């Protein structure tokens, strides 16, 4: 295992060298990570993982495009990914994206579900606070994503804005290809009802997000 990793990091260093040379010769060209190197690295990292976990680390077409292009897609590739991810968004059949903000608050705070230590029947959360500020009262939050405090208030609680938020949470890459935000609906990490509840947490005037 150790030897394999050393060999891999050597390959990555060689790859990085090649990348900088090509970047100098064609300034516009986006550098690429060699797919075989990426595959070997992922395989080595998750060696011995269960089949469930192996399934989860298998990249779909979009993830592969982002990995291989180091999240810097060409305009054509960007449009292709955007169209594909947009097409994946499934809105509620009745068109209503509002649920219960109190439930949404719990989902936003819950980082469980899908972890090694979680029993299989664990109801997972959205872990939104790991990356976003939401309510002013919460002191502990991550900053990888922008603050969502007063999200609905700033958008005047508009229905079309709530629908846009539903799509964003369902599949963040339907708005921004190669986003670091998980695609909660697409991956079934959150159910339709859970996404509605989280949208309400963002958009209900009574929600602490808007106070
Ligand atoms: C791993 C980090 C991460 C998690 C977890 C995460 N997000 Fe995000 N989110 C981001 C990043 C990064 C952005 C900015 C880039 C983008 O728009 O995709 C973002 C953007 C957004 C936006 C758009 C903000 C705007 O500019 O209008 C919304 C809405 C949002 N997130 C809601 C949520 C909700 C709700 C949850 C929980 C269900 C959540 N996010 C979980 C990282 C995350």
PDB file of C-alpha atoms and ligand atoms in Angstrom:
ATOM      1  CA  UNK A   1       0.000   0.000   0.000  1.00  0.00           C
ATOM      2  CA  UNK A   2       2.744   2.439   1.019  1.00  0.00           C
ATOM      3  CA  UNK A   3       4.818   1.572  -2.051  1.00  0.00           C
ATOM      4  CA  UNK A   4       1.770   1.981  -4.292  1.00  0.00           C
ATOM      5  CA  UNK A   5       1.095   5.419  -2.851  1.00  0.00           C
ATOM      6  CA  UNK A   6       4.701   6.533  -3.296  1.00  0.00           C
ATOM      7  CA  UNK A   7       4.597   5.352  -6.894  1.00  0.00           C
ATOM      8  CA  UNK A   8       1.346   7.246  -7.370  1.00  0.00           C
ATOM      9  CA  UNK A   9       2.605  10.486  -5.904  1.00  0.00           C
ATOM     10  CA  UNK A  10       5.643  10.220  -8.181  1.00  0.00           C
ATOM     11  CA  UNK A  11       3.267   9.822 -11.119  1.00  0.00           C
ATOM     12  CA  UNK A  12       1.323  12.861  -9.925  1.00  0.00           C
ATOM     13  CA  UNK A  13       4.484  14.943  -9.683  1.00  0.00           C
ATOM     14  CA  UNK A  14       5.449  13.931 -13.220  1.00  0.00           C
ATOM     15  CA  UNK A  15       1.905  14.778 -14.296  1.00  0.00           C
ATOM     16  CA  UNK A  16       2.097  18.186 -12.651  1.00  0.00           C
ATOM     17  CA  UNK A  17       5.386  18.887 -14.434  1.00  0.00           C
ATOM     18  CA  UNK A  18       3.840  18.048 -17.778  1.00  0.00           C
ATOM     19  CA  UNK A  19       0.862  20.237 -16.993  1.00  0.00           C
ATOM     20  CA  UNK A  20       2.913  23.360 -16.301  1.00  0.00           C
ATOM     21  CA  UNK A  21       4.865  22.929 -19.544  1.00  0.00           C
ATOM     22  CA  UNK A  22       1.687  22.675 -21.613  1.00  0.00           C
ATOM     23  CA  UNK A  23       0.194  25.627 -19.704  1.00  0.00           C
ATOM     24  CA  UNK A  24       3.167  27.752 -20.752  1.00  0.00           C
ATOM     25  CA  UNK A  25       2.933  26.735 -24.395  1.00  0.00           C
ATOM     26  CA  UNK A  26      -0.819  27.399 -24.694  1.00  0.00           C
ATOM     27  CA  UNK A  27      -2.039  29.934 -22.166  1.00  0.00           C
ATOM     28  CA  UNK A  28      -5.741  29.290 -22.899  1.00  0.00           C
ATOM     29  CA  UNK A  29      -5.561  25.524 -22.591  1.00  0.00           C
ATOM     30  CA  UNK A  30      -6.985  24.099 -19.363  1.00  0.00           C
ATOM     31  CA  UNK A  31      -4.648  21.615 -17.682  1.00  0.00           C
ATOM     32  CA  UNK A  32      -5.932  18.048 -17.357  1.00  0.00           C
ATOM     33  CA  UNK A  33      -5.330  15.314 -14.811  1.00  0.00           C
ATOM     34  CA  UNK A  34      -4.621  11.976 -16.485  1.00  0.00           C
ATOM     35  CA  UNK A  35      -7.774   9.798 -16.019  1.00  0.00           C
ATOM     36  CA  UNK A  36      -5.729   6.643 -15.337  1.00  0.00           C
ATOM     37  CA  UNK A  37      -3.815   8.398 -12.553  1.00  0.00           C
ATOM     38  CA  UNK A  38      -7.062   9.642 -10.983  1.00  0.00           C
ATOM     39  CA  UNK A  39      -8.653   6.170 -11.169  1.00  0.00           C
ATOM     40  CA  UNK A  40      -5.606   4.468  -9.665  1.00  0.00           C
ATOM     41  CA  UNK A  41      -5.416   6.999  -6.863  1.00  0.00           C
ATOM     42  CA  UNK A  42      -9.109   6.661  -5.943  1.00  0.00           C
ATOM     43  CA  UNK A  43      -8.894   2.857  -6.141  1.00  0.00           C
ATOM     44  CA  UNK A  44      -5.844   2.827  -3.833  1.00  0.00           C
ATOM     45  CA  UNK A  45      -7.415   5.266  -1.368  1.00  0.00           C
ATOM     46  CA  UNK A  46     -10.583   3.193  -0.931  1.00  0.00           C
ATOM     47  CA  UNK A  47      -8.941  -0.218  -1.064  1.00  0.00           C
ATOM     48  CA  UNK A  48     -10.896  -2.691   1.044  1.00  0.00           C
ATOM     49  CA  UNK A  49     -14.053  -0.550   1.136  1.00  0.00           C
ATOM     50  CA  UNK A  50     -17.449  -2.288   1.012  1.00  0.00           C
ATOM     51  CA  UNK A  51     -19.329  -2.569  -2.284  1.00  0.00           C
ATOM     52  CA  UNK A  52     -21.745   0.153  -1.123  1.00  0.00           C
ATOM     53  CA  UNK A  53     -18.855   2.537  -0.623  1.00  0.00           C
ATOM     54  CA  UNK A  54     -17.220   1.515  -3.883  1.00  0.00           C
ATOM     55  CA  UNK A  55     -20.525   2.374  -5.622  1.00  0.00           C
ATOM     56  CA  UNK A  56     -20.553   5.781  -3.996  1.00  0.00           C
ATOM     57  CA  UNK A  57     -17.061   6.729  -5.151  1.00  0.00           C
ATOM     58  CA  UNK A  58     -17.767   5.804  -8.766  1.00  0.00           C
ATOM     59  CA  UNK A  59     -17.780   9.075 -10.675  1.00  0.00           C
ATOM     60  CA  UNK A  60     -20.622   9.945 -13.028  1.00  0.00           C
ATOM     61  CA  UNK A  61     -20.006  11.778 -16.297  1.00  0.00           C
ATOM     62  CA  UNK A  62     -20.183  15.207 -14.671  1.00  0.00           C
ATOM     63  CA  UNK A  63     -17.870  14.390 -11.773  1.00  0.00           C
ATOM     64  CA  UNK A  64     -15.405  12.880 -14.227  1.00  0.00           C
ATOM     65  CA  UNK A  65     -15.458  16.000 -16.406  1.00  0.00           C
ATOM     66  CA  UNK A  66     -14.835  18.159 -13.309  1.00  0.00           C
ATOM     67  CA  UNK A  67     -12.043  15.899 -11.988  1.00  0.00           C
ATOM     68  CA  UNK A  68     -10.256  15.612 -15.289  1.00  0.00           C
ATOM     69  CA  UNK A  69     -10.412  19.354 -15.894  1.00  0.00           C
ATOM     70  CA  UNK A  70      -9.643  20.289 -12.288  1.00  0.00           C
ATOM     71  CA  UNK A  71     -13.022  22.051 -12.093  1.00  0.00           C
ATOM     72  CA  UNK A  72     -12.085  24.446 -14.892  1.00  0.00           C
ATOM     73  CA  UNK A  73     -14.326  23.456 -17.769  1.00  0.00           C
ATOM     74  CA  UNK A  74     -14.080  24.896 -21.252  1.00  0.00           C
ATOM     75  CA  UNK A  75     -17.140  26.916 -22.299  1.00  0.00           C
ATOM     76  CA  UNK A  76     -18.457  24.007 -24.391  1.00  0.00           C
ATOM     77  CA  UNK A  77     -17.960  21.482 -21.572  1.00  0.00           C
ATOM     78  CA  UNK A  78     -19.502  23.891 -19.044  1.00  0.00           C
ATOM     79  CA  UNK A  79     -22.659  24.222 -21.171  1.00  0.00           C
ATOM     80  CA  UNK A  80     -22.841  20.458 -21.627  1.00  0.00           C
ATOM     81  CA  UNK A  81     -22.607  19.778 -17.883  1.00  0.00           C
ATOM     82  CA  UNK A  82     -25.078  22.571 -17.082  1.00  0.00           C
ATOM     83  CA  UNK A  83     -27.665  21.175 -19.528  1.00  0.00           C
ATOM     84  CA  UNK A  84     -27.257  17.610 -18.247  1.00  0.00           C
ATOM     85  CA  UNK A  85     -27.513  18.592 -14.564  1.00  0.00           C
ATOM     86  CA  UNK A  86     -30.472  20.928 -15.222  1.00  0.00           C
ATOM     87  CA  UNK A  87     -32.328  18.085 -16.900  1.00  0.00           C
ATOM     88  CA  UNK A  88     -31.855  15.943 -13.773  1.00  0.00           C
ATOM     89  CA  UNK A  89     -33.837  18.225 -11.455  1.00  0.00           C
ATOM     90  CA  UNK A  90     -37.208  16.750 -10.475  1.00  0.00           C
ATOM     91  CA  UNK A  91     -39.611  19.286  -8.981  1.00  0.00           C
ATOM     92  CA  UNK A  92     -42.506  18.164  -6.734  1.00  0.00           C
ATOM     93  CA  UNK A  93     -45.455  17.008  -8.875  1.00  0.00           C
ATOM     94  CA  UNK A  94     -47.770  19.722  -7.474  1.00  0.00           C
ATOM     95  CA  UNK A  95     -45.146  22.422  -8.120  1.00  0.00           C
ATOM     96  CA  UNK A  96     -45.111  23.433  -4.424  1.00  0.00           C
ATOM     97  CA  UNK A  97     -41.661  23.747  -2.914  1.00  0.00           C
ATOM     98  CA  UNK A  98     -42.645  24.881   0.582  1.00  0.00           C
ATOM     99  CA  UNK A  99     -42.699  22.498   3.565  1.00  0.00           C
ATOM    100  CA  UNK A 100     -42.127  22.960   7.296  1.00  0.00           C
ATOM    101  CA  UNK A 101     -39.313  25.321   8.351  1.00  0.00           C
ATOM    102  CA  UNK A 102     -38.987  23.767  11.815  1.00  0.00           C
ATOM    103  CA  UNK A 103     -38.217  20.402  10.227  1.00  0.00           C
ATOM    104  CA  UNK A 104     -35.899  22.200   7.787  1.00  0.00           C
ATOM    105  CA  UNK A 105     -33.944  23.698  10.711  1.00  0.00           C
ATOM    106  CA  UNK A 106     -33.265  20.197  12.043  1.00  0.00           C
ATOM    107  CA  UNK A 107     -32.227  18.906   8.614  1.00  0.00           C
ATOM    108  CA  UNK A 108     -29.829  21.835   8.112  1.00  0.00           C
ATOM    109  CA  UNK A 109     -28.159  21.017  11.432  1.00  0.00           C
ATOM    110  CA  UNK A 110     -28.006  17.273  10.930  1.00  0.00           C
ATOM    111  CA  UNK A 111     -24.751  15.929   9.535  1.00  0.00           C
ATOM    112  CA  UNK A 112     -25.596  12.251   9.986  1.00  0.00           C
ATOM    113  CA  UNK A 113     -26.441   9.731   7.288  1.00  0.00           C
ATOM    114  CA  UNK A 114     -24.152   7.772   4.992  1.00  0.00           C
ATOM    115  CA  UNK A 115     -21.204   7.773   7.392  1.00  0.00           C
ATOM    116  CA  UNK A 116     -19.228   4.613   8.167  1.00  0.00           C
ATOM    117  CA  UNK A 117     -20.611   4.624  11.705  1.00  0.00           C
ATOM    118  CA  UNK A 118     -24.287   5.217  10.777  1.00  0.00           C
ATOM    119  CA  UNK A 119     -26.724   2.280  10.961  1.00  0.00           C
ATOM    120  CA  UNK A 120     -28.224   1.710   7.458  1.00  0.00           C
ATOM    121  CA  UNK A 121     -31.677   3.034   8.436  1.00  0.00           C
ATOM    122  CA  UNK A 122     -30.340   6.403   9.678  1.00  0.00           C
ATOM    123  CA  UNK A 123     -32.367   9.356   8.380  1.00  0.00           C
ATOM    124  CA  UNK A 124     -29.713  11.622   6.932  1.00  0.00           C
ATOM    125  CA  UNK A 125     -29.514  15.401   7.140  1.00  0.00           C
ATOM    126  CA  UNK A 126     -28.251  18.170   4.846  1.00  0.00           C
ATOM    127  CA  UNK A 127     -25.309  19.297   6.993  1.00  0.00           C
ATOM    128  CA  UNK A 128     -25.842  22.803   5.586  1.00  0.00           C
ATOM    129  CA  UNK A 129     -24.096  24.466   8.557  1.00  0.00           C
ATOM    130  CA  UNK A 130     -20.889  22.656   7.687  1.00  0.00           C
ATOM    131  CA  UNK A 131     -20.538  25.098   4.783  1.00  0.00           C
ATOM    132  CA  UNK A 132     -23.020  27.952   5.349  1.00  0.00           C
ATOM    133  CA  UNK A 133     -24.109  30.439   7.948  1.00  0.00           C
ATOM    134  CA  UNK A 134     -27.921  30.343   8.152  1.00  0.00           C
ATOM    135  CA  UNK A 135     -29.423  31.478  11.460  1.00  0.00           C
ATOM    136  CA  UNK A 136     -27.683  34.322  13.333  1.00  0.00           C
ATOM    137  CA  UNK A 137     -28.056  32.360  16.584  1.00  0.00           C
ATOM    138  CA  UNK A 138     -25.815  29.515  15.383  1.00  0.00           C
ATOM    139  CA  UNK A 139     -22.207  30.302  16.289  1.00  0.00           C
ATOM    140  CA  UNK A 140     -20.581  27.270  14.716  1.00  0.00           C
ATOM    141  CA  UNK A 141     -20.701  27.138  10.929  1.00  0.00           C
ATOM    142  CA  UNK A 142     -18.392  26.578   7.976  1.00  0.00           C
ATOM    143  CA  UNK A 143     -17.571  29.185   5.375  1.00  0.00           C
ATOM    144  CA  UNK A 144     -16.923  27.184   2.217  1.00  0.00           C
ATOM    145  CA  UNK A 145     -20.280  28.437   0.905  1.00  0.00           C
ATOM    146  CA  UNK A 146     -21.705  31.965   1.164  1.00  0.00           C
ATOM    147  CA  UNK A 147     -23.764  33.047   4.189  1.00  0.00           C
ATOM    148  CA  UNK A 148     -27.453  32.241   3.666  1.00  0.00           C
ATOM    149  CA  UNK A 149     -28.605  34.444   6.533  1.00  0.00           C
ATOM    150  CA  UNK A 150     -31.733  36.425   5.505  1.00  0.00           C
ATOM    151  CA  UNK A 151     -31.800  34.412   2.262  1.00  0.00           C
ATOM    152  CA  UNK A 152     -35.582  34.587   1.799  1.00  0.00           C
ATOM    153  CA  UNK A 153     -35.906  38.124   3.144  1.00  0.00           C
ATOM    154  CA  UNK A 154     -33.329  39.462   0.667  1.00  0.00           C
ATOM    155  CA  UNK A 155     -35.287  37.732  -2.127  1.00  0.00           C
ATOM    156  CA  UNK A 156     -38.568  39.250  -0.873  1.00  0.00           C
ATOM    157  CA  UNK A 157     -39.898  35.735  -0.153  1.00  0.00           C
ATOM    158  CA  UNK A 158     -40.643  35.329  -3.857  1.00  0.00           C
ATOM    159  CA  UNK A 159     -42.029  32.024  -5.090  1.00  0.00           C
ATOM    160  CA  UNK A 160     -39.772  31.866  -8.158  1.00  0.00           C
ATOM    161  CA  UNK A 161     -36.737  32.396  -5.899  1.00  0.00           C
ATOM    162  CA  UNK A 162     -37.896  29.558  -3.614  1.00  0.00           C
ATOM    163  CA  UNK A 163     -38.212  27.321  -6.704  1.00  0.00           C
ATOM    164  CA  UNK A 164     -34.693  28.294  -7.761  1.00  0.00           C
ATOM    165  CA  UNK A 165     -33.450  27.367  -4.256  1.00  0.00           C
ATOM    166  CA  UNK A 166     -35.221  23.991  -4.529  1.00  0.00           C
ATOM    167  CA  UNK A 167     -33.346  23.324  -7.805  1.00  0.00           C
ATOM    168  CA  UNK A 168     -30.063  24.468  -6.251  1.00  0.00           C
ATOM    169  CA  UNK A 169     -30.444  22.095  -3.300  1.00  0.00           C
ATOM    170  CA  UNK A 170     -31.698  19.242  -5.502  1.00  0.00           C
ATOM    171  CA  UNK A 171     -28.666  19.605  -7.741  1.00  0.00           C
ATOM    172  CA  UNK A 172     -26.165  22.413  -7.064  1.00  0.00           C
ATOM    173  CA  UNK A 173     -24.474  21.716 -10.389  1.00  0.00           C
ATOM    174  CA  UNK A 174     -27.664  22.522 -12.303  1.00  0.00           C
ATOM    175  CA  UNK A 175     -26.736  26.103 -11.422  1.00  0.00           C
ATOM    176  CA  UNK A 176     -22.952  25.916 -11.103  1.00  0.00           C
ATOM    177  CA  UNK A 177     -21.067  23.037 -12.744  1.00  0.00           C
ATOM    178  CA  UNK A 178     -18.296  21.567 -10.568  1.00  0.00           C
ATOM    179  CA  UNK A 179     -19.711  23.220  -7.427  1.00  0.00           C
ATOM    180  CA  UNK A 180     -18.412  21.860  -4.126  1.00  0.00           C
ATOM    181  CA  UNK A 181     -21.973  21.646  -2.816  1.00  0.00           C
ATOM    182  CA  UNK A 182     -23.463  18.120  -2.684  1.00  0.00           C
ATOM    183  CA  UNK A 183     -26.279  17.262  -5.121  1.00  0.00           C
ATOM    184  CA  UNK A 184     -28.787  16.348  -2.408  1.00  0.00           C
ATOM    185  CA  UNK A 185     -31.803  15.334  -4.510  1.00  0.00           C
ATOM    186  CA  UNK A 186     -29.930  13.659  -7.337  1.00  0.00           C
ATOM    187  CA  UNK A 187     -27.958  11.451  -4.952  1.00  0.00           C
ATOM    188  CA  UNK A 188     -31.052  10.852  -2.776  1.00  0.00           C
ATOM    189  CA  UNK A 189     -29.174  12.165   0.261  1.00  0.00           C
ATOM    190  CA  UNK A 190     -32.361  14.185   0.932  1.00  0.00           C
ATOM    191  CA  UNK A 191     -35.942  13.278   0.015  1.00  0.00           C
ATOM    192  CA  UNK A 192     -38.340  15.617  -1.794  1.00  0.00           C
ATOM    193  CA  UNK A 193     -40.065  16.434   1.522  1.00  0.00           C
ATOM    194  CA  UNK A 194     -36.731  17.137   3.229  1.00  0.00           C
ATOM    195  CA  UNK A 195     -35.714  19.540   0.439  1.00  0.00           C
ATOM    196  CA  UNK A 196     -39.084  21.325   0.735  1.00  0.00           C
ATOM    197  CA  UNK A 197     -38.524  21.672   4.495  1.00  0.00           C
ATOM    198  CA  UNK A 198     -35.043  23.114   3.937  1.00  0.00           C
ATOM    199  CA  UNK A 199     -36.424  25.555   1.325  1.00  0.00           C
ATOM    200  CA  UNK A 200     -38.932  26.688   3.964  1.00  0.00           C
ATOM    201  CA  UNK A 201     -36.129  27.144   6.465  1.00  0.00           C
ATOM    202  CA  UNK A 202     -34.603  29.575   3.930  1.00  0.00           C
ATOM    203  CA  UNK A 203     -37.870  31.237   2.848  1.00  0.00           C
ATOM    204  CA  UNK A 204     -40.371  31.287   5.722  1.00  0.00           C
ATOM    205  CA  UNK A 205     -40.612  34.814   7.208  1.00  0.00           C
ATOM    206  CA  UNK A 206     -40.862  33.172  10.670  1.00  0.00           C
ATOM    207  CA  UNK A 207     -37.694  31.115  10.180  1.00  0.00           C
ATOM    208  CA  UNK A 208     -34.663  32.182  12.277  1.00  0.00           C
ATOM    209  CA  UNK A 209     -32.793  32.479   8.944  1.00  0.00           C
ATOM    210  CA  UNK A 210     -34.855  35.613   8.209  1.00  0.00           C
ATOM    211  CA  UNK A 211     -34.789  37.162  11.681  1.00  0.00           C
TER     212      UNK A 211
HETATM  213  C1  LIG B   1     -19.721  20.887   1.300  1.00  0.00           C
HETATM  214  C2  LIG B   1     -20.184  22.239   1.409  1.00  0.00           C
HETATM  215  C3  LIG B   1     -21.632  22.557   1.233  1.00  0.00           C
HETATM  216  C4  LIG B   1     -22.733  21.991   1.843  1.00  0.00           C
HETATM  217  C5  LIG B   1     -22.752  20.817   2.809  1.00  0.00           C
HETATM  218  C6  LIG B   1     -23.870  22.756   1.419  1.00  0.00           C
HETATM  219  N1  LIG B   1     -23.495  23.743   0.552  1.00  0.00           N
HETATM  220 FE1  LIG B   1     -24.694  25.140  -0.291  1.00  0.00          FE
HETATM  221  N2  LIG B   1     -23.100  25.923  -1.313  1.00  0.00           N
HETATM  222  C7  LIG B   1     -21.801  25.515  -1.162  1.00  0.00           C
HETATM  223  C8  LIG B   1     -20.950  26.341  -1.999  1.00  0.00           C
HETATM  224  C9  LIG B   1     -19.434  26.206  -2.125  1.00  0.00           C
HETATM  225  C10 LIG B   1     -21.788  27.267  -2.658  1.00  0.00           C
HETATM  226  C11 LIG B   1     -21.347  28.366  -3.642  1.00  0.00           C
HETATM  227  C12 LIG B   1     -21.110  27.760  -5.004  1.00  0.00           C
HETATM  228  C13 LIG B   1     -22.377  27.361  -5.671  1.00  0.00           C
HETATM  229  O1  LIG B   1     -23.265  28.216  -5.866  1.00  0.00           O
HETATM  230  O2  LIG B   1     -22.538  26.173  -5.968  1.00  0.00           O
HETATM  231  C14 LIG B   1     -23.145  26.980  -2.208  1.00  0.00           C
HETATM  232  C15 LIG B   1     -24.281  27.670  -2.614  1.00  0.00           C
HETATM  233  C16 LIG B   1     -25.541  27.514  -2.075  1.00  0.00           C
HETATM  234  C17 LIG B   1     -26.700  28.289  -2.427  1.00  0.00           C
HETATM  235  C18 LIG B   1     -26.747  29.410  -3.460  1.00  0.00           C
HETATM  236  C19 LIG B   1     -26.345  30.697  -2.787  1.00  0.00           C
HETATM  237  C20 LIG B   1     -26.559  31.903  -3.697  1.00  0.00           C
HETATM  238  O3  LIG B   1     -25.549  32.532  -4.038  1.00  0.00           O
HETATM  239  O4  LIG B   1     -27.709  32.205  -4.035  1.00  0.00           O
HETATM  240  C21 LIG B   1     -27.749  27.833  -1.667  1.00  0.00           C
HETATM  241  C22 LIG B   1     -29.185  28.345  -1.676  1.00  0.00           C
HETATM  242  C23 LIG B   1     -27.234  26.759  -0.845  1.00  0.00           C
HETATM  243  N3  LIG B   1     -25.894  26.600  -1.109  1.00  0.00           N
HETATM  244  C24 LIG B   1     -27.982  26.053   0.079  1.00  0.00           C
HETATM  245  C25 LIG B   1     -27.527  24.962   0.799  1.00  0.00           C
HETATM  246  C26 LIG B   1     -28.364  24.170   1.688  1.00  0.00           C
HETATM  247  C27 LIG B   1     -29.815  24.471   2.009  1.00  0.00           C
HETATM  248  C28 LIG B   1     -27.575  23.149   2.166  1.00  0.00           C
HETATM  249  C29 LIG B   1     -27.989  21.999   3.037  1.00  0.00           C
HETATM  250  C30 LIG B   1     -29.086  21.182   2.550  1.00  0.00           C
HETATM  251  C31 LIG B   1     -26.243  23.328   1.589  1.00  0.00           C
HETATM  252  N4  LIG B   1     -26.268  24.432   0.776  1.00  0.00           N
HETATM  253  C32 LIG B   1     -25.169  22.500   1.860  1.00  0.00           C
HETATM  254  C33 LIG B   1     -21.339  24.488  -0.362  1.00  0.00           C
HETATM  255  C34 LIG B   1     -22.135  23.666   0.409  1.00  0.00           C
END
